Amino acid sequence: MTKSWQHCKNILIIRADNMGDLIMSVPAIRAIKESFSPKITVLTSSMAAGIVPAISEIDDVIVFDLPWVKAKETIASEEIFTLVQELRQKSFDAAVIFTVFSQNPLPAAMIAYLAGISLRLAYCRENPYELLTNWVTDREPYSFIQHQVSRDLQLVNSIGATTTNTHLHLSVSELTDEVVIGKLENAGINPSKPWLIFHAGVSEKKREYPKERWVAAAKTLIGQMGFQILFTGAGSEKHSCNELAELTGKGAISVAGLFSLQEFIALIKQAPLVVSVNTGTVHIAAAVNTPVVVLYAQTNPQHTPWEVPNKVLEYSIDVDTRSRNEVIQHLYKDVYKEPSPVPLAEDIVNAVTQLLAETSGDKKIS
């Protein structure tokens, strides 16, 4: 074990993008916590910050939308200097920068460098020289591709941080569970009868699954198997979720915007199964051990469900909507070179049926 890291007691984690990304970093954060016993502060975005209270390994959070990460709002350039000063005042011993393989770690490394953080770890393709004191050559996706959780664990393994518990985990209180049941009943859902979650909302339009196929799958599961279908989403997605429920008809209810994030975690925890596009909901499901069927738009192969029963239904995205990032372009030339059709509604029904049979369908509200 690297002696200088072993004695670090105040560590900054930079995980600057979305909620799902931060959730997938939890096992690596746990490895740092268990190996060095430090205070852990996470620098993350406004999109991800809400999940922090459910992650027991994190002691503090700094919320900042860095300009090299896609965010809802832009920041003034002088705010970067304010952030650097804040980090300097907190006297961090070390910084660990987590990235997907298509991201450049050096802007974040520069922030840590300017803040006077003496140890700085990240993956990097090019020689970072003084910006990183510890770096692992980034060979993904050209030589191999591993899951994001494995990627993050391998990074911290390089400085001697390990854990035997590689599961994702989010915590919710029993009181929150009770609140969720009450809200379901008030919305007209009978918790004693079978129900499933359909989560259709995405942060990028290119990952949307066709509306008519959501509806067709929901109608089949309601009509043939007697399920109640809950269309979930953020408050901003209420209109689209209401529309899906209305088009589906009897047995479908929109609960978009009904739950806080903590309540949403509890809702997923109590669900027997979740059907979702590839977004943060998938990783919440994995973190509370709820089986999940993923309608997986082919944007990044690292983000499939981790250590939870699942079915992944992949499909190609339109050429015109693909990322201009050259690393992602490599995926389309190599990993995703053969087109995959958008899954049919019956594909969803079959995946749900098979997954419930494999897991005995015994996870439900009681």
Short mmCIF file of C-alpha atoms in Angstrom, two decimals:
data_model
loop_
_atom_site.label_atom_id
_atom_site.label_comp_id
_atom_site.label_asym_id
_atom_site.label_seq_id
_atom_site.Cartn_x
_atom_site.Cartn_y
_atom_site.Cartn_z
CA MET A 1 0.00 0.00 0.00
CA THR A 2 1.26 3.45 -0.93
CA LYS A 3 2.24 4.98 2.39
CA SER A 4 1.24 8.54 1.50
CA TRP A 5 -2.31 7.45 0.62
CA GLN A 6 -2.57 5.23 3.68
CA HIS A 7 -2.28 8.26 5.93
CA CYS A 8 -4.80 10.45 4.07
CA LYS A 9 -7.68 11.39 6.38
CA ASN A 10 -9.45 14.04 4.31
CA ILE A 11 -10.13 12.89 0.74
CA LEU A 12 -12.00 14.64 -2.06
CA ILE A 13 -13.87 12.51 -4.62
CA ILE A 14 -14.61 14.28 -7.90
CA ARG A 15 -17.54 12.59 -9.66
CA ALA A 16 -18.80 15.49 -11.70
CA ASP A 17 -21.60 14.11 -13.86
CA ASN A 18 -24.96 12.39 -13.26
CA MET A 19 -26.69 10.57 -10.42
CA GLY A 20 -26.23 7.12 -11.95
CA ASP A 21 -22.51 7.72 -12.33
CA LEU A 22 -22.15 8.61 -8.67
CA ILE A 23 -24.13 5.54 -7.61
CA MET A 24 -21.80 3.32 -9.67
CA SER A 25 -18.81 4.85 -7.87
CA VAL A 26 -20.10 3.75 -4.45
CA PRO A 27 -18.09 0.48 -4.23
CA ALA A 28 -14.87 2.35 -5.04
CA ILE A 29 -15.71 5.04 -2.49
CA ARG A 30 -16.40 2.25 0.01
CA ALA A 31 -12.96 0.76 -0.75
CA ILE A 32 -11.32 4.09 0.09
CA LYS A 33 -13.39 4.41 3.27
CA GLU A 34 -12.59 0.89 4.48
CA SER A 35 -8.90 1.04 3.57
CA PHE A 36 -7.91 4.50 4.82
CA SER A 37 -10.76 5.53 7.20
CA PRO A 38 -10.83 9.13 5.93
CA LYS A 39 -13.49 11.79 5.87
CA ILE A 40 -14.87 11.65 2.32
CA THR A 41 -16.21 14.72 0.57
CA VAL A 42 -17.73 14.40 -2.90
CA LEU A 43 -17.61 17.20 -5.46
CA THR A 44 -20.54 16.49 -7.75
CA SER A 45 -23.14 18.13 -9.95
CA SER A 46 -26.57 19.48 -9.11
CA MET A 47 -27.99 16.52 -11.07
CA ALA A 48 -26.32 14.01 -8.73
CA ALA A 49 -26.23 15.79 -5.36
CA GLY A 50 -29.70 14.66 -4.30
CA ILE A 51 -28.60 11.03 -4.01
CA VAL A 52 -25.78 11.78 -1.54
CA PRO A 53 -27.89 11.46 1.66
CA ALA A 54 -28.60 7.83 0.69
CA ILE A 55 -24.88 6.99 0.40
CA SER A 56 -23.53 6.22 3.86
CA GLU A 57 -19.88 6.25 2.76
CA ILE A 58 -20.02 9.98 1.95
CA ASP A 59 -19.50 12.47 4.80
CA ASP A 60 -19.88 15.78 2.97
CA VAL A 61 -20.76 17.15 -0.45
CA ILE A 62 -19.80 20.14 -2.56
CA VAL A 63 -22.28 20.86 -5.35
CA PHE A 64 -20.86 22.52 -8.44
CA ASP A 65 -21.73 22.16 -12.13
CA LEU A 66 -18.33 22.07 -13.78
CA PRO A 67 -18.27 23.61 -17.27
CA TRP A 68 -16.79 20.53 -19.00
CA VAL A 69 -19.76 18.39 -17.91
CA LYS A 70 -23.19 18.71 -19.53
CA ALA A 71 -25.45 20.62 -17.13
CA LYS A 72 -28.75 22.47 -17.17
CA GLU A 73 -27.14 25.84 -16.56
CA THR A 74 -23.79 27.43 -17.39
CA ILE A 75 -21.62 29.12 -14.79
CA ALA A 76 -19.58 32.29 -14.86
CA SER A 77 -15.86 31.70 -15.27
CA GLU A 78 -14.97 33.50 -12.05
CA GLU A 79 -16.96 30.89 -10.08
CA ILE A 80 -14.23 28.36 -10.86
CA PHE A 81 -11.77 30.46 -8.86
CA THR A 82 -14.24 30.58 -5.97
CA LEU A 83 -14.46 26.78 -6.07
CA VAL A 84 -10.67 26.46 -6.05
CA GLN A 85 -10.48 28.71 -3.00
CA GLU A 86 -13.16 26.68 -1.21
CA LEU A 87 -11.27 23.45 -1.89
CA ARG A 88 -8.02 25.01 -0.69
CA GLN A 89 -9.65 26.09 2.58
CA LYS A 90 -10.83 22.53 3.26
CA SER A 91 -7.22 21.25 3.24
CA PHE A 92 -7.78 17.97 1.44
CA ASP A 93 -4.97 15.42 1.62
CA ALA A 94 -5.87 13.81 -1.71
CA ALA A 95 -8.31 13.85 -4.62
CA VAL A 96 -9.67 10.92 -6.63
CA ILE A 97 -11.22 11.72 -10.01
CA PHE A 98 -13.72 9.20 -11.42
CA THR A 99 -14.54 9.35 -15.13
CA VAL A 100 -16.13 7.30 -17.88
CA PHE A 101 -13.65 6.35 -20.59
CA SER A 102 -14.85 9.09 -22.94
CA GLN A 103 -14.09 11.88 -20.45
CA ASN A 104 -10.86 13.80 -20.00
CA PRO A 105 -9.79 13.94 -16.32
CA LEU A 106 -7.34 16.82 -16.72
CA PRO A 107 -9.72 19.78 -16.18
CA ALA A 108 -10.69 18.26 -12.82
CA ALA A 109 -7.05 17.49 -12.09
CA MET A 110 -6.20 21.13 -12.73
CA ILE A 111 -8.84 22.21 -10.20
CA ALA A 112 -7.32 19.89 -7.59
CA TYR A 113 -3.79 21.05 -8.50
CA LEU A 114 -4.70 24.73 -8.13
CA ALA A 115 -6.38 23.95 -4.79
CA GLY A 116 -3.08 22.63 -3.47
CA ILE A 117 -4.28 19.04 -3.02
CA SER A 118 -1.01 17.12 -2.82
CA LEU A 119 -2.16 13.69 -4.10
CA ARG A 120 -4.28 13.40 -7.24
CA LEU A 121 -5.44 10.15 -8.85
CA ALA A 122 -7.25 9.49 -12.15
CA TYR A 123 -7.22 7.49 -15.36
CA CYS A 124 -5.50 9.33 -18.20
CA ARG A 125 -4.51 8.56 -21.81
CA GLU A 126 -1.74 11.11 -22.08
CA ASN A 127 1.07 11.81 -19.65
CA PRO A 128 -0.43 14.34 -17.19
CA TYR A 129 2.98 15.25 -15.76
CA GLU A 130 2.44 17.36 -12.63
CA LEU A 131 -1.36 17.46 -12.81
CA LEU A 132 -1.65 13.90 -11.46
CA THR A 133 0.63 12.35 -8.86
CA ASN A 134 -0.93 8.92 -9.43
CA TRP A 135 -2.41 7.88 -12.75
CA VAL A 136 -3.53 4.71 -14.46
CA THR A 137 -3.15 4.51 -18.22
CA ASP A 138 -6.64 4.56 -19.74
CA ARG A 139 -6.80 1.75 -22.29
CA GLU A 140 -10.59 1.68 -22.56
CA PRO A 141 -12.34 1.21 -24.92
CA TYR A 142 -9.55 0.45 -27.42
CA SER A 143 -8.02 -2.57 -25.67
CA PHE A 144 -10.94 -3.72 -23.49
CA ILE A 145 -14.17 -2.50 -21.89
CA GLN A 146 -15.21 -3.14 -18.31
CA HIS A 147 -18.24 -2.11 -16.30
CA GLN A 148 -18.03 1.35 -14.74
CA VAL A 149 -18.06 -0.16 -11.24
CA SER A 150 -15.06 -2.35 -12.12
CA ARG A 151 -13.33 0.60 -13.74
CA ASP A 152 -13.66 2.72 -10.60
CA LEU A 153 -12.58 -0.15 -8.34
CA GLN A 154 -9.50 -0.81 -10.46
CA LEU A 155 -8.54 2.84 -10.17
CA VAL A 156 -8.57 2.90 -6.37
CA ASN A 157 -6.96 -0.55 -6.20
CA SER A 158 -3.90 1.12 -7.74
CA ILE A 159 -3.35 3.11 -4.53
CA GLY A 160 -4.11 0.20 -2.20
CA ALA A 161 -7.84 0.72 -1.56
CA THR A 162 -9.85 -2.51 -1.59
CA THR A 163 -13.19 -3.89 -0.43
CA THR A 164 -14.85 -7.30 -0.39
CA ASN A 165 -18.28 -5.68 -0.77
CA THR A 166 -18.71 -4.64 -4.39
CA HIS A 167 -22.49 -4.19 -4.29
CA LEU A 168 -24.20 -0.89 -4.96
CA HIS A 169 -26.15 0.32 -1.94
CA LEU A 170 -28.54 3.15 -1.09
CA SER A 171 -30.17 3.63 2.30
CA VAL A 172 -33.77 4.67 3.01
CA SER A 173 -35.59 4.86 6.32
CA GLU A 174 -38.55 2.70 7.33
CA LEU A 175 -40.54 5.90 7.79
CA THR A 176 -39.96 6.74 4.12
CA ASP A 177 -41.24 3.28 3.17
CA GLU A 178 -44.47 4.00 5.07
CA VAL A 179 -44.88 7.39 3.38
CA VAL A 180 -44.52 5.74 -0.04
CA ILE A 181 -47.24 3.18 0.70
CA GLY A 182 -49.57 5.98 1.79
CA LYS A 183 -48.92 7.97 -1.39
CA LEU A 184 -49.53 4.89 -3.54
CA GLU A 185 -52.87 4.27 -1.87
CA ASN A 186 -53.86 7.93 -2.22
CA ALA A 187 -53.00 7.74 -5.95
CA GLY A 188 -55.46 4.87 -6.39
CA ILE A 189 -52.98 1.99 -6.35
CA ASN A 190 -53.73 -1.17 -4.38
CA PRO A 191 -50.36 -2.21 -2.89
CA SER A 192 -51.70 -5.69 -2.12
CA LYS A 193 -52.16 -6.42 -5.84
CA PRO A 194 -49.28 -6.94 -8.33
CA TRP A 195 -47.68 -3.77 -9.68
CA LEU A 196 -44.66 -2.81 -11.78
CA ILE A 197 -42.77 0.40 -12.51
CA PHE A 198 -42.39 1.70 -16.06
CA HIS A 199 -39.80 4.51 -16.11
CA ALA A 200 -39.77 6.22 -19.50
CA GLY A 201 -37.99 9.52 -18.78
CA VAL A 202 -34.48 10.15 -20.13
CA SER A 203 -32.05 13.05 -19.94
CA GLU A 204 -31.15 12.68 -23.63
CA LYS A 205 -33.75 12.43 -26.38
CA LYS A 206 -31.65 9.89 -28.31
CA ARG A 207 -32.31 7.33 -25.55
CA GLU A 208 -36.10 7.64 -25.68
CA TYR A 209 -38.12 4.47 -26.21
CA PRO A 210 -41.18 4.82 -28.51
CA LYS A 211 -44.34 5.90 -26.72
CA GLU A 212 -46.60 3.46 -28.54
CA ARG A 213 -44.46 0.50 -27.44
CA TRP A 214 -44.54 1.56 -23.80
CA VAL A 215 -48.31 1.63 -24.06
CA ALA A 216 -48.57 -1.71 -25.87
CA ALA A 217 -46.36 -3.46 -23.31
CA ALA A 218 -48.29 -1.93 -20.42
CA LYS A 219 -51.65 -2.97 -21.87
CA THR A 220 -50.45 -6.56 -22.29
CA LEU A 221 -49.08 -6.82 -18.74
CA ILE A 222 -52.30 -5.33 -17.36
CA GLY A 223 -54.67 -7.39 -19.49
CA GLN A 224 -52.93 -10.75 -19.47
CA MET A 225 -51.14 -10.76 -16.11
CA GLY A 226 -53.22 -8.43 -13.96
CA PHE A 227 -50.47 -5.95 -13.13
CA GLN A 228 -50.96 -2.34 -12.15
CA ILE A 229 -48.47 -0.19 -14.08
CA LEU A 230 -46.92 2.88 -12.47
CA PHE A 231 -45.45 5.35 -14.94
CA THR A 232 -42.73 7.18 -12.99
CA GLY A 233 -40.69 10.27 -13.74
CA ALA A 234 -39.56 13.64 -12.47
CA GLY A 235 -41.95 16.53 -12.08
CA SER A 236 -40.77 17.86 -15.44
CA GLU A 237 -41.88 14.57 -17.02
CA LYS A 238 -45.38 14.65 -15.55
CA HIS A 239 -47.06 15.57 -18.83
CA SER A 240 -45.48 12.71 -20.78
CA CYS A 241 -46.14 10.18 -17.99
CA ASN A 242 -49.77 11.32 -17.73
CA GLU A 243 -50.10 10.84 -21.47
CA LEU A 244 -48.69 7.31 -21.31
CA ALA A 245 -51.09 6.39 -18.50
CA GLU A 246 -54.06 7.86 -20.35
CA LEU A 247 -53.19 6.03 -23.56
CA THR A 248 -52.78 2.78 -21.64
CA GLY A 249 -56.09 3.11 -19.85
CA LYS A 250 -57.41 1.14 -16.91
CA GLY A 251 -54.72 -0.29 -14.65
CA ALA A 252 -52.12 2.39 -15.48
CA ILE A 253 -51.41 5.36 -13.23
CA SER A 254 -48.93 8.21 -13.60
CA VAL A 255 -47.05 9.04 -10.41
CA ALA A 256 -44.53 11.40 -11.99
CA GLY A 257 -43.52 14.16 -9.59
CA LEU A 258 -45.35 12.49 -6.70
CA PHE A 259 -42.24 11.35 -4.82
CA SER A 260 -39.13 13.04 -3.48
CA LEU A 261 -35.87 11.37 -4.49
CA GLN A 262 -35.63 9.54 -1.16
CA GLU A 263 -39.21 8.35 -1.57
CA PHE A 264 -38.49 7.30 -5.14
CA ILE A 265 -35.64 5.11 -3.89
CA ALA A 266 -38.05 3.53 -1.40
CA LEU A 267 -40.64 3.03 -4.15
CA ILE A 268 -38.15 1.17 -6.32
CA LYS A 269 -36.98 -0.85 -3.33
CA GLN A 270 -40.54 -2.05 -2.76
CA ALA A 271 -41.31 -2.76 -6.42
CA PRO A 272 -41.17 -6.40 -7.62
CA LEU A 273 -39.56 -5.23 -10.88
CA VAL A 274 -38.68 -2.07 -12.80
CA VAL A 275 -38.74 -1.53 -16.56
CA SER A 276 -36.63 1.50 -17.48
CA VAL A 277 -34.58 3.16 -20.16
CA ASN A 278 -30.86 3.29 -19.35
CA THR A 279 -30.80 6.12 -16.84
CA GLY A 280 -30.15 6.63 -13.13
CA THR A 281 -33.27 4.64 -12.20
CA VAL A 282 -31.52 1.46 -13.37
CA HIS A 283 -28.68 2.01 -10.90
CA ILE A 284 -31.08 2.88 -8.09
CA ALA A 285 -32.80 -0.46 -8.75
CA ALA A 286 -29.46 -2.28 -8.60
CA ALA A 287 -28.59 -0.47 -5.37
CA VAL A 288 -31.80 -1.64 -3.64
CA ASN A 289 -31.71 -5.12 -5.20
CA THR A 290 -34.80 -4.77 -7.39
CA PRO A 291 -34.80 -6.77 -10.65
CA VAL A 292 -34.72 -4.54 -13.71
CA VAL A 293 -35.47 -4.77 -17.42
CA VAL A 294 -33.44 -2.14 -19.28
CA LEU A 295 -34.31 -0.66 -22.66
CA TYR A 296 -30.67 0.04 -23.39
CA ALA A 297 -29.88 2.62 -26.04
CA GLN A 298 -26.35 1.93 -27.26
CA THR A 299 -24.50 4.99 -25.96
CA ASN A 300 -22.07 3.42 -23.46
CA PRO A 301 -21.67 -0.33 -22.77
CA GLN A 302 -20.28 0.28 -19.25
CA HIS A 303 -23.59 1.13 -17.59
CA THR A 304 -25.65 -2.07 -17.54
CA PRO A 305 -27.24 -3.16 -14.20
CA TRP A 306 -24.62 -4.22 -11.65
CA GLU A 307 -25.00 -7.36 -9.51
CA VAL A 308 -28.81 -7.51 -9.69
CA PRO A 309 -31.12 -9.83 -11.69
CA ASN A 310 -31.73 -8.12 -15.04
CA LYS A 311 -32.59 -8.35 -18.71
CA VAL A 312 -30.92 -5.90 -21.10
CA LEU A 313 -32.70 -5.12 -24.39
CA GLU A 314 -30.21 -3.15 -26.49
CA TYR A 315 -30.98 -1.04 -29.53
CA SER A 316 -29.11 1.30 -31.85
CA ILE A 317 -29.60 5.05 -31.77
CA ASP A 318 -30.01 7.21 -34.86
CA VAL A 319 -26.75 8.12 -36.59
CA ASP A 320 -27.65 11.82 -36.48
CA THR A 321 -27.91 11.77 -32.68
CA ARG A 322 -24.62 10.02 -31.95
CA SER A 323 -21.94 11.75 -29.91
CA ARG A 324 -19.19 13.62 -31.74
CA ASN A 325 -16.71 12.42 -29.11
CA GLU A 326 -14.07 10.41 -30.98
CA VAL A 327 -13.87 7.80 -28.22
CA ILE A 328 -17.60 7.16 -28.52
CA GLN A 329 -17.27 7.12 -32.30
CA HIS A 330 -14.86 4.21 -31.87
CA LEU A 331 -17.65 2.25 -30.17
CA TYR A 332 -19.89 2.65 -33.20
CA LYS A 333 -17.12 1.44 -35.48
CA ASP A 334 -16.18 -1.54 -33.31
CA VAL A 335 -18.58 -2.55 -30.50
CA TYR A 336 -21.85 -1.28 -32.00
CA LYS A 337 -21.08 -1.75 -35.69
CA GLU A 338 -24.00 -4.16 -36.24
CA PRO A 339 -27.40 -2.42 -36.03
CA SER A 340 -29.79 -3.55 -33.30
CA PRO A 341 -33.52 -2.94 -33.80
CA VAL A 342 -35.61 -1.18 -31.18
CA PRO A 343 -37.18 -3.87 -28.93
CA LEU A 344 -40.84 -4.66 -29.53
CA ALA A 345 -43.50 -4.44 -26.85
CA GLU A 346 -43.60 -8.23 -26.72
CA ASP A 347 -39.86 -8.24 -26.01
CA ILE A 348 -40.56 -6.24 -22.86
CA VAL A 349 -43.40 -8.56 -21.85
CA ASN A 350 -41.23 -11.64 -22.40
CA ALA A 351 -38.33 -10.12 -20.43
CA VAL A 352 -40.62 -9.18 -17.54
CA THR A 353 -42.19 -12.65 -17.49
CA GLN A 354 -38.83 -14.43 -17.58
CA LEU A 355 -37.21 -12.21 -14.95
CA LEU A 356 -40.13 -12.53 -12.54
CA ALA A 357 -40.03 -16.31 -12.98
CA GLU A 358 -36.28 -16.39 -12.34
CA THR A 359 -36.61 -14.27 -9.19
CA SER A 360 -39.85 -15.95 -8.05
CA GLY A 361 -41.60 -12.59 -8.23
CA ASP A 362 -41.48 -12.41 -4.45
CA LYS A 363 -40.42 -8.79 -4.05
CA LYS A 364 -43.48 -6.67 -3.31
CA ILE A 365 -45.01 -4.26 -0.83
CA SER A 366 -46.32 -6.07 2.23
#
